[in-house]
PDB file of C-alpha atoms and ligand atoms in Angstrom:
ATOM      1  CA  MET A1220     174.222 103.160  76.089  1.00  0.00           C
ATOM      2  CA  VAL A1221     170.519 103.833  76.337  1.00  0.00           C
ATOM      3  CA  LYS A1222     168.654 102.156  79.191  1.00  0.00           C
ATOM      4  CA  THR A1223     166.176  99.595  77.866  1.00  0.00           C
ATOM      5  CA  ILE A1224     164.380  96.456  79.041  1.00  0.00           C
ATOM      6  CA  TYR A1225     164.172  95.102  75.506  1.00  0.00           C
ATOM      7  CA  LYS A1226     166.493  92.538  73.978  1.00  0.00           C
ATOM      8  CA  GLN A1227     169.375  93.545  71.754  1.00  0.00           C
ATOM      9  CA  HIS A1228     168.601  93.656  67.995  1.00  0.00           C
ATOM     10  CA  LEU A1229     164.812  93.629  68.646  1.00  0.00           C
ATOM     11  CA  PHE A1230     164.342  96.166  65.838  1.00  0.00           C
ATOM     12  CA  LYS A1231     167.276  95.064  63.652  1.00  0.00           C
ATOM     13  CA  ASP A1232     166.595  95.629  59.939  1.00  0.00           C
ATOM     14  CA  LYS A1233     163.639  97.863  60.765  1.00  0.00           C
ATOM     15  CA  THR A1234     163.244 101.482  59.774  1.00  0.00           C
ATOM     16  CA  ALA A1235     161.169 103.755  61.979  1.00  0.00           C
ATOM     17  CA  LEU A1236     159.760 107.176  61.113  1.00  0.00           C
ATOM     18  CA  ILE A1237     159.130 109.282  64.209  1.00  0.00           C
ATOM     19  CA  THR A1238     157.406 112.657  63.923  1.00  0.00           C
ATOM     20  CA  GLY A1239     158.604 115.137  66.499  1.00  0.00           C
ATOM     21  CA  GLY A1240     161.558 112.773  66.864  1.00  0.00           C
ATOM     22  CA  GLY A1241     164.077 115.492  67.683  1.00  0.00           C
ATOM     23  CA  THR A1242     162.883 116.267  71.202  1.00  0.00           C
ATOM     24  CA  GLY A1243     161.151 114.888  74.291  1.00  0.00           C
ATOM     25  CA  ILE A1244     159.242 111.609  74.077  1.00  0.00           C
ATOM     26  CA  GLY A1245     159.963 111.423  70.332  1.00  0.00           C
ATOM     27  CA  LEU A1246     163.718 111.628  70.799  1.00  0.00           C
ATOM     28  CA  ARG A1247     163.694 109.167  73.685  1.00  0.00           C
ATOM     29  CA  THR A1248     161.705 106.702  71.529  1.00  0.00           C
ATOM     30  CA  SER A1249     164.092 107.240  68.615  1.00  0.00           C
ATOM     31  CA  LEU A1250     167.155 106.692  70.833  1.00  0.00           C
ATOM     32  CA  GLU A1251     165.816 103.443  72.239  1.00  0.00           C
ATOM     33  CA  LEU A1252     164.691 102.150  68.829  1.00  0.00           C
ATOM     34  CA  SER A1253     168.098 102.909  67.329  1.00  0.00           C
ATOM     35  CA  GLN A1254     169.894 101.273  70.241  1.00  0.00           C
ATOM     36  CA  LEU A1255     167.861  98.130  69.478  1.00  0.00           C
ATOM     37  CA  GLY A1256     168.984  98.146  65.859  1.00  0.00           C
ATOM     38  CA  ALA A1257     166.449 100.272  63.983  1.00  0.00           C
ATOM     39  CA  VAL A1258     167.394 102.960  61.501  1.00  0.00           C
ATOM     40  CA  VAL A1259     165.431 105.997  62.622  1.00  0.00           C
ATOM     41  CA  VAL A1260     164.126 108.840  60.518  1.00  0.00           C
ATOM     42  CA  LEU A1261     163.216 111.908  62.538  1.00  0.00           C
ATOM     43  CA  ALA A1262     160.640 114.259  61.054  1.00  0.00           C
ATOM     44  CA  SER A1263     160.176 117.736  62.469  1.00  0.00           C
ATOM     45  CA  ARG A1264     159.373 121.270  61.422  1.00  0.00           C
ATOM     46  CA  LYS A1265     162.434 122.547  63.259  1.00  0.00           C
ATOM     47  CA  LYS A1266     165.850 122.038  61.686  1.00  0.00           C
ATOM     48  CA  GLU A1267     167.742 122.633  64.928  1.00  0.00           C
ATOM     49  CA  ASN A1268     165.733 119.909  66.695  1.00  0.00           C
ATOM     50  CA  LEU A1269     166.523 117.509  63.854  1.00  0.00           C
ATOM     51  CA  GLU A1270     170.230 118.308  63.930  1.00  0.00           C
ATOM     52  CA  ASN A1271     170.351 117.933  67.684  1.00  0.00           C
ATOM     53  CA  GLY A1272     168.334 114.684  67.600  1.00  0.00           C
ATOM     54  CA  VAL A1273     170.463 113.075  64.887  1.00  0.00           C
ATOM     55  CA  LYS A1274     173.657 114.080  66.713  1.00  0.00           C
ATOM     56  CA  THR A1275     172.365 112.655  70.005  1.00  0.00           C
ATOM     57  CA  ILE A1276     171.488 109.333  68.348  1.00  0.00           C
ATOM     58  CA  GLU A1277     174.774 109.111  66.458  1.00  0.00           C
ATOM     59  CA  LYS A1278     176.660 109.722  69.725  1.00  0.00           C
ATOM     60  CA  THR A1279     175.147 106.507  71.108  1.00  0.00           C
ATOM     61  CA  GLY A1280     176.159 104.592  67.970  1.00  0.00           C
ATOM     62  CA  GLY A1281     172.746 104.690  66.297  1.00  0.00           C
ATOM     63  CA  LYS A1282     171.869 105.498  62.696  1.00  0.00           C
ATOM     64  CA  ALA A1283     169.511 108.409  62.094  1.00  0.00           C
ATOM     65  CA  PHE A1284     168.331 110.794  59.394  1.00  0.00           C
ATOM     66  CA  GLY A1285     166.482 114.065  59.901  1.00  0.00           C
ATOM     67  CA  ILE A1286     163.837 115.361  57.495  1.00  0.00           C
ATOM     68  CA  GLU A1287     162.118 118.729  57.731  1.00  0.00           C
ATOM     69  CA  CYS A1288     158.380 118.224  57.538  1.00  0.00           C
ATOM     70  CA  ASN A1289     155.205 120.103  58.360  1.00  0.00           C
ATOM     71  CA  ILE A1290     152.711 117.367  59.209  1.00  0.00           C
ATOM     72  CA  ARG A1291     149.821 119.809  58.683  1.00  0.00           C
ATOM     73  CA  ASP A1292     150.652 120.057  55.011  1.00  0.00           C
ATOM     74  CA  GLU A1293     149.848 117.119  52.700  1.00  0.00           C
ATOM     75  CA  GLU A1294     152.567 117.930  50.172  1.00  0.00           C
ATOM     76  CA  SER A1295     155.181 118.252  52.899  1.00  0.00           C
ATOM     77  CA  VAL A1296     154.111 114.861  54.304  1.00  0.00           C
ATOM     78  CA  GLU A1297     154.333 113.284  50.824  1.00  0.00           C
ATOM     79  CA  ASN A1298     157.816 114.721  50.327  1.00  0.00           C
ATOM     80  CA  CYS A1299     158.901 113.586  53.787  1.00  0.00           C
ATOM     81  CA  VAL A1300     157.793 109.988  53.238  1.00  0.00           C
ATOM     82  CA  ALA A1301     159.424 109.911  49.762  1.00  0.00           C
ATOM     83  CA  GLU A1302     162.690 111.242  51.216  1.00  0.00           C
ATOM     84  CA  ALA A1303     162.560 108.766  54.113  1.00  0.00           C
ATOM     85  CA  ILE A1304     162.183 105.872  51.666  1.00  0.00           C
ATOM     86  CA  GLU A1305     164.966 107.255  49.492  1.00  0.00           C
ATOM     87  CA  LYS A1306     167.358 107.636  52.447  1.00  0.00           C
ATOM     88  CA  ALA A1307     166.451 104.577  54.548  1.00  0.00           C
ATOM     89  CA  GLY A1308     165.088 102.193  51.885  1.00  0.00           C
ATOM     90  CA  THR A1309     161.647 101.686  53.410  1.00  0.00           C
ATOM     91  CA  ILE A1310     159.506 102.364  56.489  1.00  0.00           C
ATOM     92  CA  ASP A1311     158.417  99.548  58.823  1.00  0.00           C
ATOM     93  CA  LEU A1312     157.328 101.471  61.895  1.00  0.00           C
ATOM     94  CA  LEU A1313     155.583 104.828  62.272  1.00  0.00           C
ATOM     95  CA  VAL A1314     155.297 106.836  65.484  1.00  0.00           C
ATOM     96  CA  ASN A1315     152.909 109.789  65.177  1.00  0.00           C
ATOM     97  CA  ASN A1316     154.337 111.724  68.091  1.00  0.00           C
ATOM     98  CA  ALA A1317     154.516 115.348  66.901  1.00  0.00           C
ATOM     99  CA  GLY A1318     151.987 117.605  68.500  1.00  0.00           C
ATOM    100  CA  GLY A1319     151.432 121.125  69.649  1.00  0.00           C
ATOM    101  CA  GLN A1320     148.927 123.138  71.633  1.00  0.00           C
ATOM    102  CA  PHE A1321     148.637 126.156  73.878  1.00  0.00           C
ATOM    103  CA  PRO A1322     146.744 126.652  77.129  1.00  0.00           C
ATOM    104  CA  SER A1323     143.653 128.844  76.826  1.00  0.00           C
ATOM    105  CA  PRO A1324     140.099 128.985  78.121  1.00  0.00           C
ATOM    106  CA  ALA A1325     137.829 127.724  75.334  1.00  0.00           C
ATOM    107  CA  GLU A1326     136.049 131.052  74.895  1.00  0.00           C
ATOM    108  CA  ALA A1327     139.327 132.755  73.999  1.00  0.00           C
ATOM    109  CA  ILE A1328     140.452 130.316  71.298  1.00  0.00           C
ATOM    110  CA  SER A1329     140.219 131.870  67.809  1.00  0.00           C
ATOM    111  CA  GLN A1330     139.172 129.758  64.857  1.00  0.00           C
ATOM    112  CA  LYS A1331     142.733 130.072  63.538  1.00  0.00           C
ATOM    113  CA  GLY A1332     144.174 128.765  66.814  1.00  0.00           C
ATOM    114  CA  TRP A1333     141.598 125.988  66.994  1.00  0.00           C
ATOM    115  CA  ASN A1334     142.268 124.898  63.400  1.00  0.00           C
ATOM    116  CA  ALA A1335     146.027 124.951  63.915  1.00  0.00           C
ATOM    117  CA  VAL A1336     145.825 122.575  66.877  1.00  0.00           C
ATOM    118  CA  ILE A1337     143.360 120.234  65.139  1.00  0.00           C
ATOM    119  CA  GLU A1338     145.535 120.184  62.010  1.00  0.00           C
ATOM    120  CA  THR A1339     148.712 119.422  63.939  1.00  0.00           C
ATOM    121  CA  ASN A1340     147.382 116.804  66.322  1.00  0.00           C
ATOM    122  CA  LEU A1341     144.616 115.109  64.345  1.00  0.00           C
ATOM    123  CA  THR A1342     145.093 115.861  60.646  1.00  0.00           C
ATOM    124  CA  GLY A1343     148.873 115.409  60.928  1.00  0.00           C
ATOM    125  CA  ALA A1344     148.516 111.876  62.289  1.00  0.00           C
ATOM    126  CA  PHE A1345     145.978 111.059  59.561  1.00  0.00           C
ATOM    127  CA  LEU A1346     148.084 112.464  56.695  1.00  0.00           C
ATOM    128  CA  MET A1347     151.246 110.706  57.864  1.00  0.00           C
ATOM    129  CA  SER A1348     149.497 107.363  58.443  1.00  0.00           C
ATOM    130  CA  LYS A1349     147.786 107.529  55.037  1.00  0.00           C
ATOM    131  CA  GLU A1350     150.982 108.360  53.153  1.00  0.00           C
ATOM    132  CA  VAL A1351     153.095 105.710  54.902  1.00  0.00           C
ATOM    133  CA  PHE A1352     150.320 103.159  54.295  1.00  0.00           C
ATOM    134  CA  ASN A1353     150.031 103.999  50.590  1.00  0.00           C
ATOM    135  CA  LYS A1354     153.792 104.053  49.975  1.00  0.00           C
ATOM    136  CA  CYS A1355     154.925 101.142  52.203  1.00  0.00           C
ATOM    137  CA  PHE A1356     152.508  99.403  54.530  1.00  0.00           C
ATOM    138  CA  ARG A1357     149.897  98.354  51.950  1.00  0.00           C
ATOM    139  CA  ASP A1358     152.468  96.039  50.350  1.00  0.00           C
ATOM    140  CA  LYS A1359     154.387  94.715  53.334  1.00  0.00           C
ATOM    141  CA  GLY A1360     152.528  95.579  56.530  1.00  0.00           C
ATOM    142  CA  GLY A1361     153.805  97.660  59.413  1.00  0.00           C
ATOM    143  CA  SER A1362     153.019  99.037  62.815  1.00  0.00           C
ATOM    144  CA  ILE A1363     151.783 102.490  63.810  1.00  0.00           C
ATOM    145  CA  VAL A1364     151.723 104.008  67.290  1.00  0.00           C
ATOM    146  CA  ASN A1365     150.085 107.388  67.906  1.00  0.00           C
ATOM    147  CA  VAL A1366     150.928 109.460  70.949  1.00  0.00           C
ATOM    148  CA  ILE A1367     147.797 111.094  72.345  1.00  0.00           C
ATOM    149  CA  ALA A1368     146.984 112.370  75.862  1.00  0.00           C
ATOM    150  CA  ASN A1369     144.884 111.911  78.970  1.00  0.00           C
ATOM    151  CA  MET A1370     141.741 113.505  77.538  1.00  0.00           C
ATOM    152  CA  TRP A1371     139.259 110.889  78.800  1.00  0.00           C
ATOM    153  CA  ASN A1372     137.415 113.389  80.992  1.00  0.00           C
ATOM    154  CA  GLY A1373     137.803 116.280  78.564  1.00  0.00           C
ATOM    155  CA  PHE A1374     140.870 118.516  78.537  1.00  0.00           C
ATOM    156  CA  PRO A1375     139.920 121.738  80.309  1.00  0.00           C
ATOM    157  CA  MET A1376     142.049 124.765  79.314  1.00  0.00           C
ATOM    158  CA  MET A1377     143.216 122.903  76.199  1.00  0.00           C
ATOM    159  CA  SER A1378     139.886 121.916  74.671  1.00  0.00           C
ATOM    160  CA  HIS A1379     141.331 121.983  71.142  1.00  0.00           C
ATOM    161  CA  THR A1380     143.986 119.365  71.853  1.00  0.00           C
ATOM    162  CA  GLY A1381     141.520 117.255  73.882  1.00  0.00           C
ATOM    163  CA  ALA A1382     139.165 117.133  70.887  1.00  0.00           C
ATOM    164  CA  ALA A1383     142.028 116.366  68.489  1.00  0.00           C
ATOM    165  CA  ARG A1384     143.495 113.584  70.643  1.00  0.00           C
ATOM    166  CA  ALA A1385     140.071 112.013  71.171  1.00  0.00           C
ATOM    167  CA  GLY A1386     139.842 112.076  67.380  1.00  0.00           C
ATOM    168  CA  VAL A1387     143.138 110.188  67.088  1.00  0.00           C
ATOM    169  CA  ASP A1388     141.895 107.577  69.602  1.00  0.00           C
ATOM    170  CA  ASN A1389     138.923 107.009  67.288  1.00  0.00           C
ATOM    171  CA  LEU A1390     141.093 107.089  64.146  1.00  0.00           C
ATOM    172  CA  THR A1391     143.283 104.406  65.744  1.00  0.00           C
ATOM    173  CA  LYS A1392     140.304 102.046  65.712  1.00  0.00           C
ATOM    174  CA  SER A1393     139.151 102.898  62.171  1.00  0.00           C
ATOM    175  CA  LEU A1394     142.613 102.394  60.688  1.00  0.00           C
ATOM    176  CA  ALA A1395     143.191  99.210  62.702  1.00  0.00           C
ATOM    177  CA  VAL A1396     140.021  97.680  61.239  1.00  0.00           C
ATOM    178  CA  GLU A1397     140.599  98.919  57.678  1.00  0.00           C
ATOM    179  CA  TRP A1398     144.276  97.938  57.495  1.00  0.00           C
ATOM    180  CA  GLY A1399     144.472  94.700  59.486  1.00  0.00           C
ATOM    181  CA  LYS A1400     144.195  92.649  56.302  1.00  0.00           C
ATOM    182  CA  TYR A1401     147.359  94.321  55.014  1.00  0.00           C
ATOM    183  CA  GLY A1402     149.327  93.255  58.096  1.00  0.00           C
ATOM    184  CA  VAL A1403     149.152  96.692  59.672  1.00  0.00           C
ATOM    185  CA  ARG A1404     148.566  97.196  63.399  1.00  0.00           C
ATOM    186  CA  VAL A1405     147.527 100.610  64.693  1.00  0.00           C
ATOM    187  CA  ASN A1406     147.648 101.517  68.386  1.00  0.00           C
ATOM    188  CA  SER A1407     148.049 104.573  70.607  1.00  0.00           C
ATOM    189  CA  VAL A1408     149.573 105.484  73.925  1.00  0.00           C
ATOM    190  CA  ALA A1409     147.908 108.091  76.143  1.00  0.00           C
ATOM    191  CA  PRO A1410     150.482 109.575  78.518  1.00  0.00           C
ATOM    192  CA  GLY A1411     149.473 111.367  81.685  1.00  0.00           C
ATOM    193  CA  LEU A1412     151.579 114.232  82.988  1.00  0.00           C
ATOM    194  CA  ILE A1413     155.144 113.577  81.911  1.00  0.00           C
ATOM    195  CA  HIS A1414     158.286 115.342  83.079  1.00  0.00           C
ATOM    196  CA  SER A1415     159.482 115.738  79.515  1.00  0.00           C
ATOM    197  CA  SER A1416     162.457 117.824  78.493  1.00  0.00           C
ATOM    198  CA  GLY A1417     160.098 120.367  76.915  1.00  0.00           C
ATOM    199  CA  ILE A1418     158.511 121.179  80.252  1.00  0.00           C
ATOM    200  CA  ASP A1419     161.179 123.744  81.081  1.00  0.00           C
ATOM    201  CA  SER A1420     160.225 125.840  78.065  1.00  0.00           C
ATOM    202  CA  TYR A1421     156.650 126.293  79.316  1.00  0.00           C
ATOM    203  CA  ALA A1422     155.584 129.581  80.889  1.00  0.00           C
ATOM    204  CA  ASP A1423     156.008 129.553  84.680  1.00  0.00           C
ATOM    205  CA  GLU A1424     152.262 129.686  85.271  1.00  0.00           C
ATOM    206  CA  PHE A1425     151.632 126.611  83.115  1.00  0.00           C
ATOM    207  CA  LYS A1426     154.618 124.779  84.595  1.00  0.00           C
ATOM    208  CA  SER A1427     153.321 125.258  88.126  1.00  0.00           C
ATOM    209  CA  TYR A1428     149.870 124.097  86.943  1.00  0.00           C
ATOM    210  CA  ILE A1429     151.503 120.808  85.798  1.00  0.00           C
ATOM    211  CA  PHE A1430     153.597 120.377  88.940  1.00  0.00           C
ATOM    212  CA  SER A1431     150.569 121.081  91.148  1.00  0.00           C
ATOM    213  CA  ALA A1432     148.790 118.121  89.515  1.00  0.00           C
ATOM    214  CA  ALA A1433     151.878 115.873  89.518  1.00  0.00           C
ATOM    215  CA  LYS A1434     150.709 113.664  92.355  1.00  0.00           C
ATOM    216  CA  ASN A1435     147.159 112.935  91.193  1.00  0.00           C
ATOM    217  CA  ASN A1436     148.109 109.398  90.249  1.00  0.00           C
ATOM    218  CA  GLN A1437     149.040 106.121  91.900  1.00  0.00           C
ATOM    219  CA  ALA A1438     152.801 106.608  91.455  1.00  0.00           C
ATOM    220  CA  ASN A1439     152.517 109.971  93.235  1.00  0.00           C
ATOM    221  CA  ARG A1440     154.818 111.659  90.728  1.00  0.00           C
ATOM    222  CA  LEU A1441     155.152 112.817  87.120  1.00  0.00           C
ATOM    223  CA  GLY A1442     155.896 110.159  84.503  1.00  0.00           C
ATOM    224  CA  THR A1443     159.153 109.952  82.566  1.00  0.00           C
ATOM    225  CA  GLU A1444     159.873 109.999  78.844  1.00  0.00           C
ATOM    226  CA  GLU A1445     161.437 106.555  79.310  1.00  0.00           C
ATOM    227  CA  GLU A1446     158.159 105.171  80.688  1.00  0.00           C
ATOM    228  CA  VAL A1447     156.221 106.393  77.643  1.00  0.00           C
ATOM    229  CA  ALA A1448     158.871 105.200  75.176  1.00  0.00           C
ATOM    230  CA  ALA A1449     158.830 101.719  76.764  1.00  0.00           C
ATOM    231  CA  ALA A1450     155.093 101.453  76.028  1.00  0.00           C
ATOM    232  CA  ILE A1451     155.529 102.719  72.465  1.00  0.00           C
ATOM    233  CA  LEU A1452     158.283 100.156  71.822  1.00  0.00           C
ATOM    234  CA  PHE A1453     156.167  97.340  73.212  1.00  0.00           C
ATOM    235  CA  LEU A1454     153.251  98.227  70.911  1.00  0.00           C
ATOM    236  CA  LEU A1455     155.598  98.481  67.919  1.00  0.00           C
ATOM    237  CA  SER A1456     157.230  95.145  68.722  1.00  0.00           C
ATOM    238  CA  PRO A1457     156.267  91.603  67.655  1.00  0.00           C
ATOM    239  CA  ALA A1458     155.241  90.931  71.271  1.00  0.00           C
ATOM    240  CA  ALA A1459     152.182  93.094  70.587  1.00  0.00           C
ATOM    241  CA  ALA A1460     151.240  91.107  67.460  1.00  0.00           C
ATOM    242  CA  TYR A1461     147.762  90.401  68.857  1.00  0.00           C
ATOM    243  CA  ILE A1462     147.051  94.025  69.838  1.00  0.00           C
ATOM    244  CA  THR A1463     145.494  96.507  67.436  1.00  0.00           C
ATOM    245  CA  GLY A1464     143.025  99.375  67.691  1.00  0.00           C
ATOM    246  CA  GLU A1465     144.039  99.785  71.328  1.00  0.00           C
ATOM    247  CA  THR A1466     145.037 102.842  73.334  1.00  0.00           C
ATOM    248  CA  MET A1467     147.335 102.112  76.243  1.00  0.00           C
ATOM    249  CA  ARG A1468     147.175 104.625  79.079  1.00  0.00           C
ATOM    250  CA  VAL A1469     150.612 105.454  80.504  1.00  0.00           C
ATOM    251  CA  ASP A1470     149.415 107.614  83.366  1.00  0.00           C
ATOM    252  CA  ALA A1471     149.769 105.624  86.624  1.00  0.00           C
ATOM    253  CA  GLY A1472     145.993 105.722  86.967  1.00  0.00           C
ATOM    254  CA  GLU A1473     145.688 109.514  86.633  1.00  0.00           C
ATOM    255  CA  SER A1474     142.698 109.034  84.335  1.00  0.00           C
ATOM    256  CA  ILE A1475     140.908 106.871  86.912  1.00  0.00           C
ATOM    257  CA  TYR A1476     141.503 109.290  89.782  1.00  0.00           C
ATOM    258  CA  SER A1477     138.800 108.884  92.397  1.00  0.00           C
ATOM    259  CA  PRO A1478     138.018 111.604  94.944  1.00  0.00           C
ATOM    260  CA  LEU A1479     136.705 108.782  97.154  1.00  0.00           C
ATOM    261  CA  VAL A1480     140.209 107.356  97.577  1.00  0.00           C
ATOM    262  CA  PRO A1481     142.688 110.080  96.616  1.00  0.00           C
ATOM    263  CA  PRO A1482     146.275 108.927  95.935  1.00  0.00           C
ATOM    264  CA  SER A1483     148.455 108.895  99.038  1.00  0.00           C
ATOM    265  CA  GLU A1484     151.939 110.290  99.515  1.00  0.00           C
ATOM    266  CA  HIS A1485     154.557 107.597  98.795  1.00  0.00           C
ATOM    267  CA  ASP A1486     157.598 106.769  96.670  1.00  0.00           C
ATOM    268  CA  LYS A1487     157.050 103.045  96.237  1.00  0.00           C
ATOM    269  CA  ILE A1488     156.825 103.170  92.427  1.00  0.00           C
ATOM    270  CA  PRO A1489     160.205 104.634  91.467  1.00  0.00           C
ATOM    271  CA  PRO A1490     160.552 106.079  87.965  1.00  0.00           C
ATOM    272  CA  PHE A1491     161.973 104.071  85.073  1.00  0.00           C
ATOM    273  CA  LYS A1492     164.526 106.488  83.712  1.00  0.00           C
ATOM    274  CA  ASP A1493     167.995 106.690  82.267  1.00  0.00           C
ATOM    275  CA  LYS A1494     169.643 109.257  84.482  1.00  0.00           C
ATOM    276  CA  GLN A1495     169.077 110.567  87.973  1.00  0.00           C
ATOM    277  CA  GLU A1496     168.059 114.247  88.190  1.00  0.00           C
TER     278      GLU A1496
HETATM  279  N1  ADE B2122     155.579 119.571  65.769  1.00  0.00           N
HETATM  280  C1  ADE B2122     154.649 120.467  66.140  1.00  0.00           C
HETATM  281  N2  ADE B2122     153.953 120.905  65.072  1.00  0.00           N
HETATM  282  C2  ADE B2122     154.456 120.257  63.983  1.00  0.00           C
HETATM  283  C3  ADE B2122     154.167 120.285  62.595  1.00  0.00           C
HETATM  284  N3  ADE B2122     153.194 121.035  62.091  1.00  0.00           N
HETATM  285  N4  ADE B2122     154.906 119.494  61.792  1.00  0.00           N
HETATM  286  C4  ADE B2122     155.874 118.713  62.292  1.00  0.00           C
HETATM  287  N5  ADE B2122     156.188 118.659  63.580  1.00  0.00           N
HETATM  288  C5  ADE B2122     155.490 119.424  64.427  1.00  0.00           C
END
């Protein structure tokens, strides 16, 4: 059983496509959606992540397919959406979660590195949204949630991903206004620092950078994958029918940090999570 606050069968008869669905926030979102009745299609560049994700979902009784896809490549996105429709019948919900970046001072980022991060985090969300709209959502509506980041004050040491995610925040509004008449809602979530499963694969220096900033928020801790997934599910759900073009911050106030009243040490906002560490 997957821990959830949502009612059983909330996403019954729905099909969700989740990019980067094999790991981290994407997998957590996929697990919870499938537990609530959705058929989930995981899209990822990495076959082993897909296999692992599908297995994890099936173990909890959910139904999942994995499709290899490079979201930076238009043809790969077209093939992915066609295969998803072929395997699952249709797509009702899209979560643009896949992303990738690397820490670097701006002056050391090559054009190739810059372009790669923009293509993954901004172009990928655009290509996937466009293809799913053209093949499914134009005719029957749907809901899109993009996963971006806390880039509201810039994103020092990852300027490429900050620029890309700010672009997706803006794209969220453009698509919401263009596609509302088709019954399509488009929203984003902007997580703060999350203790995601991928964190352990980061270089030690970068990991300690994250942990050193862990308490710069009102919960005085890192966020959990479950806390981000809960927000994504809400925005996908019919309860958010009157919300579109919005970005919901899931950062315990990290983005409104004030040096005038710095967060104090406490544990009064315990994490929403499945398992104790
Ligand atoms: N995750 C990170 N980069 C990706 C890409 N280009 N395509 C799909 N998933 C990804």
